[in-house]
mmCIF file of C-alpha atoms in Angstrom:
data_model
loop_
_atom_site.group_PDB
_atom_site.id
_atom_site.type_symbol
_atom_site.label_atom_id
_atom_site.label_comp_id
_atom_site.label_asym_id
_atom_site.label_seq_id
_atom_site.Cartn_x
_atom_site.Cartn_y
_atom_site.Cartn_z
ATOM 1 C CA MET A 1 -71.968 20.063 -39.458
ATOM 2 C CA VAL A 2 -72.601 23.307 -41.322
ATOM 3 C CA THR A 3 -69.673 24.180 -43.582
ATOM 4 C CA ALA A 4 -68.686 26.914 -46.013
ATOM 5 C CA GLY A 5 -69.910 26.343 -49.568
ATOM 6 C CA MET A 6 -73.225 24.780 -48.589
ATOM 7 C CA THR A 7 -76.234 26.165 -50.383
ATOM 8 C CA PRO A 8 -78.843 27.805 -48.149
ATOM 9 C CA ARG A 9 -81.164 24.813 -48.467
ATOM 10 C CA GLU A 10 -78.377 22.369 -47.632
ATOM 11 C CA ALA A 11 -77.390 24.421 -44.593
ATOM 12 C CA VAL A 12 -80.965 24.687 -43.345
ATOM 13 C CA ARG A 13 -81.501 20.953 -43.867
ATOM 14 C CA GLU A 14 -78.354 20.181 -41.865
ATOM 15 C CA ALA A 15 -79.438 22.546 -39.090
ATOM 16 C CA GLU A 16 -82.925 21.040 -38.999
ATOM 17 C CA ASN A 17 -81.545 17.506 -38.710
ATOM 18 C CA ARG A 18 -79.327 18.498 -35.784
ATOM 19 C CA LEU A 19 -82.143 20.263 -33.963
ATOM 20 C CA THR A 20 -84.525 17.359 -34.543
ATOM 21 C CA ALA A 21 -81.947 14.959 -33.100
ATOM 22 C CA ALA A 22 -81.624 17.225 -30.052
ATOM 23 C CA GLY A 23 -85.383 17.074 -29.454
ATOM 24 C CA CYS A 24 -86.136 20.689 -30.348
ATOM 25 C CA PRO A 25 -89.793 21.256 -31.219
ATOM 26 C CA ASP A 26 -90.465 23.043 -34.523
ATOM 27 C CA ALA A 27 -86.946 22.248 -35.746
ATOM 28 C CA ASP A 28 -87.779 23.276 -39.320
ATOM 29 C CA PHE A 29 -88.895 26.752 -38.275
ATOM 30 C CA ASP A 30 -85.932 27.168 -35.927
ATOM 31 C CA ALA A 31 -83.454 26.128 -38.617
ATOM 32 C CA ARG A 32 -84.764 28.764 -41.016
ATOM 33 C CA GLU A 33 -84.627 31.434 -38.314
ATOM 34 C CA LEU A 34 -81.056 30.505 -37.386
ATOM 35 C CA PHE A 35 -80.027 30.698 -41.042
ATOM 36 C CA ARG A 36 -81.552 34.160 -41.262
ATOM 37 C CA LEU A 37 -79.696 35.242 -38.116
ATOM 38 C CA ALA A 38 -76.378 33.861 -39.334
ATOM 39 C CA SER A 39 -76.535 35.136 -42.902
ATOM 40 C CA GLY A 40 -79.041 37.988 -42.962
ATOM 41 C CA ARG A 41 -80.769 36.181 -45.826
ATOM 42 C CA ASP A 42 -83.985 34.301 -46.504
ATOM 43 C CA MET A 43 -83.253 30.801 -47.818
ATOM 44 C CA ARG A 44 -86.354 30.958 -50.020
ATOM 45 C CA ILE A 45 -84.987 33.787 -52.167
ATOM 46 C CA SER A 46 -81.224 33.246 -51.969
ATOM 47 C CA ASP A 47 -79.056 30.552 -53.541
ATOM 48 C CA ARG A 48 -75.595 31.988 -52.799
ATOM 49 C CA PRO A 49 -73.457 29.445 -50.917
ATOM 50 C CA LEU A 50 -72.469 30.177 -47.334
ATOM 51 C CA THR A 51 -69.236 32.001 -46.667
ATOM 52 C CA ALA A 52 -66.900 30.686 -43.976
ATOM 53 C CA GLU A 53 -68.060 33.416 -41.583
ATOM 54 C CA GLU A 54 -71.743 32.633 -42.174
ATOM 55 C CA ALA A 55 -71.117 28.908 -41.718
ATOM 56 C CA ASP A 56 -69.290 29.517 -38.434
ATOM 57 C CA ARG A 57 -72.098 31.719 -37.134
ATOM 58 C CA LEU A 58 -74.772 29.202 -38.105
ATOM 59 C CA GLU A 59 -72.798 26.350 -36.571
ATOM 60 C CA ALA A 60 -72.462 28.246 -33.298
ATOM 61 C CA LEU A 61 -76.182 29.099 -33.254
ATOM 62 C CA CYS A 62 -77.116 25.482 -33.971
ATOM 63 C CA SER A 63 -75.003 24.300 -31.060
ATOM 64 C CA ARG A 64 -76.682 26.720 -28.686
ATOM 65 C CA ARG A 65 -80.183 25.844 -29.881
ATOM 66 C CA ALA A 66 -79.395 22.120 -29.709
ATOM 67 C CA ALA A 67 -78.505 22.744 -26.052
ATOM 68 C CA ARG A 68 -82.127 23.985 -25.795
ATOM 69 C CA GLU A 69 -81.369 27.666 -25.378
ATOM 70 C CA PRO A 70 -84.652 29.416 -26.274
ATOM 71 C CA LEU A 71 -84.831 30.594 -29.872
ATOM 72 C CA GLN A 72 -86.125 33.943 -28.607
ATOM 73 C CA TYR A 73 -82.891 34.484 -26.660
ATOM 74 C CA LEU A 74 -80.794 33.657 -29.712
ATOM 75 C CA CYS A 75 -82.768 36.116 -31.836
ATOM 76 C CA GLY A 76 -82.540 38.903 -29.249
ATOM 77 C CA SER A 77 -86.033 40.135 -30.094
ATOM 78 C CA TRP A 78 -89.421 38.531 -30.620
ATOM 79 C CA SER A 79 -92.705 39.639 -32.111
ATOM 80 C CA PHE A 80 -95.767 40.376 -29.986
ATOM 81 C CA LEU A 81 -98.952 41.581 -31.672
ATOM 82 C CA ASP A 82 -97.500 43.756 -34.470
ATOM 83 C CA PHE A 83 -94.317 44.985 -32.761
ATOM 84 C CA GLU A 84 -90.950 43.595 -31.645
ATOM 85 C CA LEU A 85 -89.721 43.209 -28.077
ATOM 86 C CA ALA A 86 -86.127 42.972 -26.906
ATOM 87 C CA VAL A 87 -85.686 39.670 -25.087
ATOM 88 C CA GLY A 88 -82.844 37.615 -23.652
ATOM 89 C CA PRO A 89 -81.571 35.731 -20.588
ATOM 90 C CA GLY A 90 -83.178 37.073 -17.437
ATOM 91 C CA VAL A 91 -86.643 37.862 -18.815
ATOM 92 C CA LEU A 92 -89.675 35.756 -19.669
ATOM 93 C CA CYS A 93 -90.153 35.194 -23.401
ATOM 94 C CA PRO A 94 -93.330 36.810 -24.781
ATOM 95 C CA ARG A 95 -95.841 34.227 -25.974
ATOM 96 C CA ALA A 96 -98.663 34.325 -28.488
ATOM 97 C CA ASP A 97 -101.248 33.258 -25.883
ATOM 98 C CA THR A 98 -100.513 36.415 -23.896
ATOM 99 C CA GLU A 99 -101.733 38.474 -26.868
ATOM 100 C CA VAL A 100 -105.253 37.402 -25.844
ATOM 101 C CA VAL A 101 -104.668 39.047 -22.464
ATOM 102 C CA ALA A 102 -103.422 42.273 -24.076
ATOM 103 C CA GLU A 103 -106.463 42.373 -26.356
ATOM 104 C CA ALA A 104 -108.868 41.803 -23.440
ATOM 105 C CA ALA A 105 -107.137 44.503 -21.399
ATOM 106 C CA ALA A 106 -107.352 47.024 -24.239
ATOM 107 C CA GLN A 107 -111.036 46.233 -24.772
ATOM 108 C CA ALA A 108 -111.700 46.896 -21.085
ATOM 109 C CA VAL A 109 -110.666 50.562 -21.476
ATOM 110 C CA ALA A 110 -111.606 51.125 -25.116
ATOM 111 C CA ASP A 111 -114.309 53.665 -24.223
ATOM 112 C CA ILE A 112 -112.120 55.745 -21.877
ATOM 113 C CA ALA A 113 -110.435 58.806 -23.394
ATOM 114 C CA ALA A 114 -107.080 58.590 -21.600
ATOM 115 C CA PRO A 115 -107.113 55.526 -19.345
ATOM 116 C CA LYS A 116 -104.627 55.152 -16.501
ATOM 117 C CA VAL A 117 -103.124 51.673 -16.667
ATOM 118 C CA LEU A 118 -100.842 49.647 -14.391
ATOM 119 C CA ASP A 119 -98.963 46.572 -15.664
ATOM 120 C CA LEU A 120 -97.628 44.454 -12.767
ATOM 121 C CA CYS A 121 -94.874 41.832 -13.145
ATOM 122 C CA ALA A 122 -94.291 43.494 -16.495
ATOM 123 C CA GLY A 123 -91.229 41.550 -17.703
ATOM 124 C CA THR A 124 -90.614 42.671 -21.284
ATOM 125 C CA GLY A 125 -93.551 45.056 -20.956
ATOM 126 C CA CYS A 126 -95.584 43.149 -23.532
ATOM 127 C CA LEU A 127 -98.951 43.688 -21.827
ATOM 128 C CA GLY A 128 -98.509 47.357 -21.013
ATOM 129 C CA LEU A 129 -97.112 48.053 -24.462
ATOM 130 C CA GLY A 130 -99.910 46.018 -26.013
ATOM 131 C CA VAL A 131 -102.506 48.183 -24.286
ATOM 132 C CA LYS A 132 -100.628 51.301 -25.411
ATOM 133 C CA ARG A 133 -100.570 50.001 -28.994
ATOM 134 C CA PHE A 134 -104.350 49.541 -29.023
ATOM 135 C CA CYS A 135 -105.033 52.683 -26.945
ATOM 136 C CA PRO A 136 -102.410 55.323 -27.880
ATOM 137 C CA THR A 137 -103.758 57.817 -25.342
ATOM 138 C CA ALA A 138 -103.373 55.411 -22.408
ATOM 139 C CA GLN A 139 -101.056 56.426 -19.570
ATOM 140 C CA VAL A 140 -99.280 53.159 -18.769
ATOM 141 C CA THR A 141 -96.934 52.342 -15.897
ATOM 142 C CA CYS A 142 -95.065 49.014 -16.061
ATOM 143 C CA VAL A 143 -93.708 47.608 -12.779
ATOM 144 C CA GLU A 144 -90.997 44.926 -12.672
ATOM 145 C CA LYS A 145 -88.951 43.711 -9.695
ATOM 146 C CA SER A 146 -86.085 41.814 -11.348
ATOM 147 C CA PRO A 147 -83.088 43.999 -12.284
ATOM 148 C CA GLU A 148 -82.288 41.669 -15.196
ATOM 149 C CA ALA A 149 -85.826 41.834 -16.586
ATOM 150 C CA PHE A 150 -86.065 45.575 -15.888
ATOM 151 C CA ALA A 151 -83.217 46.233 -18.338
ATOM 152 C CA TYR A 152 -85.354 44.723 -21.126
ATOM 153 C CA LEU A 153 -88.460 46.558 -19.913
ATOM 154 C CA GLU A 154 -86.649 49.890 -20.018
ATOM 155 C CA LYS A 155 -85.351 49.228 -23.523
ATOM 156 C CA ASN A 156 -88.751 48.131 -24.800
ATOM 157 C CA ALA A 157 -90.402 51.169 -23.224
ATOM 158 C CA ARG A 158 -88.104 53.305 -25.388
ATOM 159 C CA CYS A 159 -87.948 51.265 -28.565
ATOM 160 C CA ALA A 160 -90.720 48.709 -29.057
ATOM 161 C CA LEU A 161 -93.338 51.119 -30.368
ATOM 162 C CA ALA A 162 -90.912 53.467 -32.114
ATOM 163 C CA GLY A 163 -92.007 54.011 -35.703
ATOM 164 C CA GLN A 164 -95.367 52.289 -35.255
ATOM 165 C CA GLY A 165 -98.042 53.503 -37.618
ATOM 166 C CA ARG A 166 -95.788 53.778 -40.698
ATOM 167 C CA GLN A 167 -97.339 52.539 -43.922
ATOM 168 C CA THR A 168 -94.203 50.739 -45.048
ATOM 169 C CA GLU A 169 -90.943 49.643 -43.479
ATOM 170 C CA ASN A 170 -87.526 49.943 -45.075
ATOM 171 C CA LEU A 171 -85.799 46.687 -44.192
ATOM 172 C CA LEU A 172 -82.408 48.268 -44.848
ATOM 173 C CA GLU A 173 -82.895 50.813 -42.084
ATOM 174 C CA PRO A 174 -81.691 49.892 -38.578
ATOM 175 C CA THR A 175 -84.391 48.859 -36.127
ATOM 176 C CA ALA A 176 -85.221 50.956 -33.090
ATOM 177 C CA PHE A 177 -83.286 48.460 -30.954
ATOM 178 C CA GLU A 178 -80.207 48.767 -33.157
ATOM 179 C CA GLN A 179 -80.423 52.529 -33.033
ATOM 180 C CA ALA A 180 -80.691 52.395 -29.250
ATOM 181 C CA ASP A 181 -77.467 50.382 -29.071
ATOM 182 C CA ALA A 182 -75.547 52.683 -31.422
ATOM 183 C CA PRO A 183 -72.857 54.963 -29.969
ATOM 184 C CA ALA A 184 -74.250 58.328 -28.933
ATOM 185 C CA PHE A 185 -73.413 61.224 -31.227
ATOM 186 C CA ASP A 186 -71.952 64.286 -29.547
ATOM 187 C CA TRP A 187 -74.374 67.128 -30.315
ATOM 188 C CA GLY A 188 -72.755 69.517 -27.820
ATOM 189 C CA PRO A 189 -73.674 70.166 -24.172
ATOM 190 C CA ALA A 190 -76.996 71.929 -24.793
ATOM 191 C CA LEU A 191 -78.531 69.390 -27.175
ATOM 192 C CA ASN A 192 -77.008 66.451 -25.311
ATOM 193 C CA ALA A 193 -78.836 67.619 -22.183
ATOM 194 C CA LEU A 194 -82.124 67.763 -24.071
ATOM 195 C CA LYS A 195 -81.586 64.238 -25.406
ATOM 196 C CA ALA A 196 -80.456 62.802 -22.073
ATOM 197 C CA LYS A 197 -83.970 61.952 -20.893
ATOM 198 C CA PRO A 198 -85.332 59.071 -22.993
ATOM 199 C CA ALA A 199 -88.842 59.192 -24.398
ATOM 200 C CA TYR A 200 -90.886 56.272 -23.093
ATOM 201 C CA ALA A 201 -94.061 54.899 -24.640
ATOM 202 C CA VAL A 202 -94.845 53.465 -21.198
ATOM 203 C CA GLN A 203 -93.250 54.373 -17.871
ATOM 204 C CA PRO A 204 -90.960 51.629 -16.494
ATOM 205 C CA VAL A 205 -90.757 51.392 -12.699
ATOM 206 C CA GLN A 206 -88.741 48.953 -10.609
ATOM 207 C CA GLY A 207 -91.004 47.659 -7.871
ATOM 208 C CA ASP A 208 -92.518 44.642 -6.133
ATOM 209 C CA LEU A 209 -96.141 43.578 -6.631
ATOM 210 C CA PHE A 210 -96.359 42.549 -2.974
ATOM 211 C CA THR A 211 -95.686 46.098 -1.744
ATOM 212 C CA TYR A 212 -96.364 48.413 -4.699
ATOM 213 C CA TRP A 213 -100.047 48.692 -3.792
ATOM 214 C CA GLU A 214 -99.035 50.696 -0.711
ATOM 215 C CA THR A 215 -97.900 53.564 -2.970
ATOM 216 C CA LEU A 216 -101.156 53.813 -4.936
ATOM 217 C CA PRO A 217 -103.879 56.359 -4.180
ATOM 218 C CA GLU A 218 -107.414 55.052 -4.051
ATOM 219 C CA GLY A 219 -109.617 55.069 -7.124
ATOM 220 C CA GLN A 220 -107.177 56.528 -9.659
ATOM 221 C CA LEU A 221 -106.608 53.644 -12.087
ATOM 222 C CA ASP A 222 -108.853 52.469 -14.910
ATOM 223 C CA LEU A 223 -107.061 49.170 -15.520
ATOM 224 C CA ILE A 224 -104.629 46.814 -13.832
ATOM 225 C CA VAL A 225 -103.185 44.088 -16.040
ATOM 226 C CA SER A 226 -100.737 41.367 -15.069
ATOM 227 C CA ASN A 227 -99.156 38.120 -16.183
ATOM 228 C CA PRO A 228 -97.807 37.075 -12.774
ATOM 229 C CA PRO A 229 -95.859 33.910 -12.009
ATOM 230 C CA TYR A 230 -98.379 31.085 -11.655
ATOM 231 C CA LEU A 231 -96.598 27.719 -11.804
ATOM 232 C CA THR A 232 -96.899 25.376 -8.836
ATOM 233 C CA ALA A 233 -93.901 23.815 -7.109
ATOM 234 C CA ALA A 234 -94.706 20.509 -8.839
ATOM 235 C CA GLU A 235 -94.911 22.150 -12.272
ATOM 236 C CA MET A 236 -91.522 23.781 -11.724
ATOM 237 C CA GLN A 237 -90.033 20.294 -11.555
ATOM 238 C CA GLN A 238 -91.448 19.340 -14.966
ATOM 239 C CA LEU A 239 -90.457 22.267 -17.172
ATOM 240 C CA GLN A 240 -89.522 21.879 -20.821
ATOM 241 C CA PRO A 241 -85.761 22.411 -21.315
ATOM 242 C CA GLU A 242 -86.285 25.822 -22.939
ATOM 243 C CA VAL A 243 -88.611 27.072 -20.200
ATOM 244 C CA ALA A 244 -86.149 25.871 -17.566
ATOM 245 C CA GLN A 245 -83.679 28.448 -18.944
ATOM 246 C CA GLU A 246 -86.135 31.293 -18.367
ATOM 247 C CA PRO A 247 -85.979 33.016 -14.958
ATOM 248 C CA ALA A 248 -87.641 30.999 -12.193
ATOM 249 C CA MET A 249 -88.601 34.310 -10.595
ATOM 250 C CA ALA A 250 -91.009 34.898 -13.503
ATOM 251 C CA LEU A 251 -92.548 31.434 -13.266
ATOM 252 C CA GLU A 252 -92.795 30.081 -9.699
ATOM 253 C CA ALA A 253 -95.728 31.030 -7.465
ATOM 254 C CA GLY A 254 -95.560 28.855 -4.379
ATOM 255 C CA GLU A 255 -96.908 25.415 -3.633
ATOM 256 C CA ASP A 256 -100.317 26.022 -5.231
ATOM 257 C CA GLY A 257 -99.378 28.637 -7.854
ATOM 258 C CA LEU A 258 -101.691 31.259 -6.345
ATOM 259 C CA VAL A 259 -99.389 33.464 -4.240
ATOM 260 C CA PHE A 260 -99.479 36.418 -6.644
ATOM 261 C CA TYR A 261 -103.212 36.125 -7.317
ATOM 262 C CA ARG A 262 -103.915 36.331 -3.577
ATOM 263 C CA ALA A 263 -101.959 39.574 -3.331
ATOM 264 C CA LEU A 264 -103.703 41.011 -6.386
ATOM 265 C CA ALA A 265 -107.152 40.027 -5.128
ATOM 266 C CA GLN A 266 -106.554 41.355 -1.609
ATOM 267 C CA HIS A 267 -104.635 44.585 -2.186
ATOM 268 C CA TYR A 268 -105.319 46.135 -5.594
ATOM 269 C CA ARG A 269 -109.096 46.582 -5.817
ATOM 270 C CA GLN A 270 -109.109 49.952 -4.062
ATOM 271 C CA ALA A 271 -106.541 51.400 -6.489
ATOM 272 C CA LEU A 272 -109.106 51.130 -9.289
ATOM 273 C CA ARG A 273 -111.915 53.574 -9.838
ATOM 274 C CA PRO A 274 -115.403 52.066 -9.380
ATOM 275 C CA GLY A 275 -115.961 49.927 -12.462
ATOM 276 C CA GLY A 276 -112.230 49.733 -13.183
ATOM 277 C CA ALA A 277 -110.936 46.431 -14.573
ATOM 278 C CA LEU A 278 -108.422 43.829 -13.462
ATOM 279 C CA VAL A 279 -107.182 41.586 -16.291
ATOM 280 C CA LEU A 280 -104.995 38.592 -15.391
ATOM 281 C CA GLU A 281 -103.293 35.831 -17.324
ATOM 282 C CA ILE A 282 -103.865 32.462 -15.660
ATOM 283 C CA GLY A 283 -102.677 28.897 -16.030
ATOM 284 C CA TRP A 284 -104.987 26.585 -17.957
ATOM 285 C CA GLN A 285 -106.202 24.847 -14.763
ATOM 286 C CA GLN A 286 -106.570 27.934 -12.568
ATOM 287 C CA ARG A 287 -109.895 29.404 -13.669
ATOM 288 C CA GLN A 288 -111.941 28.282 -10.666
ATOM 289 C CA ALA A 289 -109.271 28.968 -8.050
ATOM 290 C CA VAL A 290 -108.601 32.524 -9.268
ATOM 291 C CA THR A 291 -112.314 33.227 -9.732
ATOM 292 C CA ASP A 292 -112.965 32.143 -6.138
ATOM 293 C CA LEU A 293 -110.149 34.327 -4.802
ATOM 294 C CA LEU A 294 -111.498 37.369 -6.593
ATOM 295 C CA ALA A 295 -115.095 36.749 -5.505
ATOM 296 C CA GLU A 296 -114.022 36.289 -1.877
ATOM 297 C CA ASN A 297 -112.290 39.680 -2.002
ATOM 298 C CA GLY A 298 -115.222 41.659 -3.349
ATOM 299 C CA TRP A 299 -114.531 41.739 -7.102
ATOM 300 C CA ALA A 300 -117.496 41.788 -9.475
ATOM 301 C CA ASP A 301 -118.391 40.834 -13.068
ATOM 302 C CA ILE A 302 -115.786 38.062 -13.166
ATOM 303 C CA GLU A 303 -115.392 36.321 -16.521
ATOM 304 C CA CYS A 304 -112.874 34.139 -18.330
ATOM 305 C CA ARG A 305 -111.449 34.275 -21.867
ATOM 306 C CA LYS A 306 -109.818 31.410 -23.740
ATOM 307 C CA ASP A 307 -106.575 31.499 -25.738
ATOM 308 C CA TYR A 308 -106.085 30.494 -29.377
ATOM 309 C CA GLY A 309 -105.805 26.851 -28.356
ATOM 310 C CA GLY A 310 -109.121 26.859 -26.499
ATOM 311 C CA ASN A 311 -107.597 26.857 -22.998
ATOM 312 C CA ASP A 312 -108.663 29.169 -20.175
ATOM 313 C CA ARG A 313 -106.135 32.010 -20.339
ATOM 314 C CA CYS A 314 -107.489 35.289 -19.030
ATOM 315 C CA ILE A 315 -109.626 36.378 -16.069
ATOM 316 C CA ILE A 316 -111.367 39.760 -16.144
ATOM 317 C CA ALA A 317 -112.901 41.291 -13.019
ATOM 318 C CA ARG A 318 -114.026 44.758 -11.942
ATOM 319 C CA ARG A 319 -114.187 46.872 -8.835
ATOM 320 C CA PRO A 320 -117.899 47.119 -8.054
ATOM 321 C CA GLN A 321 -119.699 50.309 -9.002
ATOM 322 C CA ILE A 322 -120.790 52.558 -6.144
ATOM 323 C CA LYS A 323 -124.471 52.032 -5.423
ATOM 324 C CA LEU A 324 -126.318 55.281 -4.874
ATOM 325 C CA GLU A 325 -128.773 55.468 -1.975
ATOM 326 C CA LYS A 326 -132.381 56.161 -2.943
#
């Protein structure tokens, strides 16, 4: 048990032992992160013993993590590329492998001056925001169905890229997320009205992938990117304890895991301009199945990218170019 008076290293060692006993992967990393959350300090550069309040906070965090609550949820934000995303119960945790998808999507529109981009099943908005980070002139719309996840998407659309591009960061200043949660200052009716409409880096929209295509004009988009649910019914029965606490709505995709890919392949090609790109995250065993679906529905130039672990992670396809008659 973590108690007042422990040195930072003693407290972290105690936390690590508890998390290891509970079966948490990367218990050493988690213990250091929980200490930082509880105390606001880095154990490597602090030797002041824990106060009673810090010990109580760390003890409570250890109990929650030992119950396999995702570390990302406990932290309240998580890094993606070089920015932070608000995250918590009700939204899928951003993962490092998805950065490969964001990079591939940004590369697909790198030569377009102001690309029009659609991020479907956006969740935290990591993909749409990732494209915006690489391509600041991109016009990005992020679509999410879940009301719980949409709350995080809306917050990230306002805050995740705030202050990007600074040369240095003052760690004593509040983050964009903390500023967003601060009580609003009363500037008077005129200025309050001007400040009422939030400034979004990307445009959050609540909508359903299975019907949103009906609202799209033909040939207007340069890029569609998506990390849709792709787990099979069998895989949903074998989730790690942490993943089981993430929303099933963001994970499950029918008996074969392909329900969302079928809709994307069948309904979204016409929304892209000729040569426009579709970039999809896939499960590590889904390369051939998704490739076949896209080919059957008239997509061209289909290729696959691997993630940092060497697994198939990303499918890229394009709407065929118009062939001119001779």
